[in-house]
CSV table of C-alpha atoms in Angstrom, one decimal:
chain,number,residue,atom,x,y,z
A,23,MET,CA,-3.3,-68.8,-81.8
A,24,LYS,CA,-5.4,-67.3,-79.0
A,25,TYR,CA,-8.9,-68.6,-78.3
A,26,MET,CA,-11.5,-67.2,-75.9
A,27,LEU,CA,-13.6,-69.8,-74.1
A,28,ILE,CA,-16.7,-67.7,-73.4
A,29,MET,CA,-18.9,-69.0,-70.5
A,30,ARG,CA,-22.6,-68.6,-71.2
A,31,GLY,CA,-25.3,-69.5,-68.9
A,32,THR,CA,-29.0,-69.2,-68.3
A,33,ASP,CA,-30.9,-68.2,-65.2
A,34,GLU,CA,-31.2,-71.8,-64.3
A,35,SER,CA,-27.6,-72.8,-64.9
A,36,ASN,CA,-26.4,-69.7,-63.0
A,37,ALA,CA,-28.7,-70.7,-60.0
A,38,ALA,CA,-27.3,-74.2,-60.1
A,39,MET,CA,-23.7,-72.9,-60.1
A,40,MET,CA,-24.5,-70.5,-57.2
A,41,ALA,CA,-26.1,-73.3,-55.2
A,42,ASP,CA,-22.7,-75.0,-55.1
A,43,ILE,CA,-20.4,-72.0,-55.5
A,44,ASP,CA,-17.7,-73.4,-53.2
A,45,GLU,CA,-17.2,-76.5,-55.3
A,46,MET,CA,-17.3,-74.5,-58.5
A,47,MET,CA,-14.6,-72.2,-57.2
A,48,VAL,CA,-12.4,-75.2,-56.3
A,49,THR,CA,-12.9,-76.8,-59.8
A,50,SER,CA,-12.3,-73.5,-61.5
A,51,ARG,CA,-9.1,-72.9,-59.7
A,52,GLN,CA,-7.9,-76.4,-60.6
A,53,PHE,CA,-8.9,-75.8,-64.3
A,54,ILE,CA,-6.8,-72.5,-64.3
A,55,GLU,CA,-3.9,-74.4,-62.7
A,56,ASP,CA,-4.1,-77.1,-65.4
A,57,LEU,CA,-4.1,-74.4,-68.1
A,58,PHE,CA,-1.1,-72.7,-66.5
A,59,LYS,CA,0.8,-76.0,-66.2
A,60,ALA,CA,0.1,-76.8,-69.8
A,61,GLY,CA,1.5,-73.4,-70.8
A,62,VAL,CA,-1.6,-72.2,-72.6
A,63,TYR,CA,-3.1,-69.9,-69.9
A,64,VAL,CA,-3.3,-66.2,-70.9
A,65,ALA,CA,-6.1,-64.8,-68.8
A,66,ALA,CA,-9.4,-65.7,-67.1
A,67,GLU,CA,-12.1,-63.6,-65.5
A,68,GLY,CA,-15.6,-64.1,-64.2
A,69,LEU,CA,-18.3,-61.5,-64.1
A,70,ASP,CA,-20.5,-60.2,-61.3
A,71,ASP,CA,-24.2,-61.0,-61.1
A,72,PRO,CA,-26.2,-59.7,-64.1
A,73,SER,CA,-28.5,-57.7,-61.8
A,74,THR,CA,-25.6,-55.4,-61.0
A,75,GLY,CA,-24.9,-54.4,-64.6
A,76,VAL,CA,-26.5,-52.2,-67.2
A,77,VAL,CA,-27.1,-52.4,-70.9
A,78,VAL,CA,-26.4,-49.4,-73.2
A,79,ASP,CA,-28.7,-49.8,-76.2
A,80,PHE,CA,-27.8,-48.0,-79.4
A,81,SER,CA,-31.0,-49.0,-81.3
A,82,GLY,CA,-32.4,-45.4,-81.3
A,83,GLU,CA,-31.0,-42.0,-82.0
A,84,ALA,CA,-29.6,-41.6,-78.4
A,85,PRO,CA,-28.2,-44.4,-76.3
A,86,VAL,CA,-30.6,-45.8,-73.7
A,87,VAL,CA,-29.3,-47.3,-70.4
A,88,THR,CA,-31.3,-50.1,-68.8
A,89,ASP,CA,-30.5,-51.6,-65.4
A,90,GLY,CA,-30.1,-55.4,-65.2
A,91,PRO,CA,-31.2,-58.1,-65.0
A,92,TYR,CA,-32.1,-58.6,-68.6
A,93,GLY,CA,-35.3,-60.5,-68.9
A,94,GLU,CA,-35.2,-60.7,-72.7
A,95,THR,CA,-31.7,-62.3,-72.7
A,96,LYS,CA,-31.7,-66.1,-73.1
A,97,GLU,CA,-28.0,-66.5,-72.3
A,98,LEU,CA,-25.8,-64.5,-70.1
A,99,PHE,CA,-22.1,-63.9,-70.6
A,100,GLY,CA,-20.5,-65.1,-67.3
A,101,GLY,CA,-16.8,-64.8,-67.9
A,102,PHE,CA,-14.0,-66.2,-70.0
A,103,PHE,CA,-10.7,-68.1,-70.3
A,104,LEU,CA,-8.2,-66.8,-72.8
A,105,ILE,CA,-5.8,-69.5,-74.0
A,106,ASP,CA,-2.9,-69.7,-76.5
A,107,VAL,CA,-3.0,-73.0,-78.2
A,108,ALA,CA,-1.9,-74.5,-81.6
A,109,SER,CA,-5.4,-75.1,-83.1
A,110,LYS,CA,-9.1,-74.7,-82.8
A,111,GLU,CA,-9.3,-78.5,-82.0
A,112,GLU,CA,-7.0,-78.0,-79.0
A,113,ALA,CA,-9.1,-75.0,-77.8
A,114,VAL,CA,-12.3,-77.2,-78.1
A,115,GLU,CA,-10.6,-79.9,-76.0
A,116,TRP,CA,-9.9,-77.4,-73.3
A,117,ALA,CA,-13.5,-76.0,-73.6
A,118,LYS,CA,-14.8,-79.5,-72.9
A,119,ARG,CA,-12.9,-79.4,-69.5
A,120,VAL,CA,-14.3,-76.0,-68.3
A,121,PRO,CA,-16.1,-76.4,-65.0
A,122,ALA,CA,-19.7,-75.6,-65.9
A,123,ALA,CA,-23.2,-76.1,-64.4
A,124,PRO,CA,-25.7,-78.3,-66.3
A,125,GLY,CA,-27.3,-76.2,-69.0
A,126,ALA,CA,-24.4,-73.8,-69.4
A,127,LYS,CA,-22.5,-73.5,-72.7
A,128,VAL,CA,-18.9,-72.5,-73.6
A,129,GLU,CA,-18.5,-70.6,-76.9
A,130,VAL,CA,-15.0,-71.0,-78.5
A,131,ARG,CA,-13.9,-68.0,-80.5
A,132,ARG,CA,-10.5,-67.2,-82.1
A,133,VAL,CA,-8.9,-63.9,-81.1
A,134,PRO,CA,-7.2,-62.5,-84.3
A,135,GLY,CA,-3.7,-61.3,-83.8
A,136,ALA,CA,-2.6,-57.6,-84.3
A,137,ASP,CA,-1.0,-58.7,-87.7
A,138,GLU,CA,-4.5,-59.6,-88.9
A,139,VAL,CA,-6.0,-56.1,-88.7
A,140,PRO,CA,-7.1,-55.0,-92.1
A,141,PRO,CA,-4.8,-52.4,-93.7
A,142,GLY,CA,-5.9,-48.8,-93.0
A,143,SER,CA,-7.8,-49.6,-89.9
A,144,GLU,CA,-5.0,-49.0,-87.4
A,145,ARG,CA,-5.5,-46.1,-84.9
A,146,ASN,CA,-2.8,-43.6,-84.6
């Protein structure tokens, strides 16, 4: 089963991470190497600073584009690790090892397989 370990942070935890970015990069590379050695690594990516992004809001009749940063957002999606493990419990154990700044969170979500797509929803 594939699980996504979604890295979520706040302005404060992101600032703490950036204050010691060199150490965070070293520990992140080691974590990825550990995932790879365990045979569970599928993918991992981090995201650029939120101030460089935009939000496309579909609340109204026409989409509205707003530049970052997003003041109303309490948690920012910072990146992910995609792993292939035997169980949710194993995914949680890996999530506990994610290098993260104080105040950050890691959300663990299963990625359904292609065979789990409801009938009739496939695209041709």
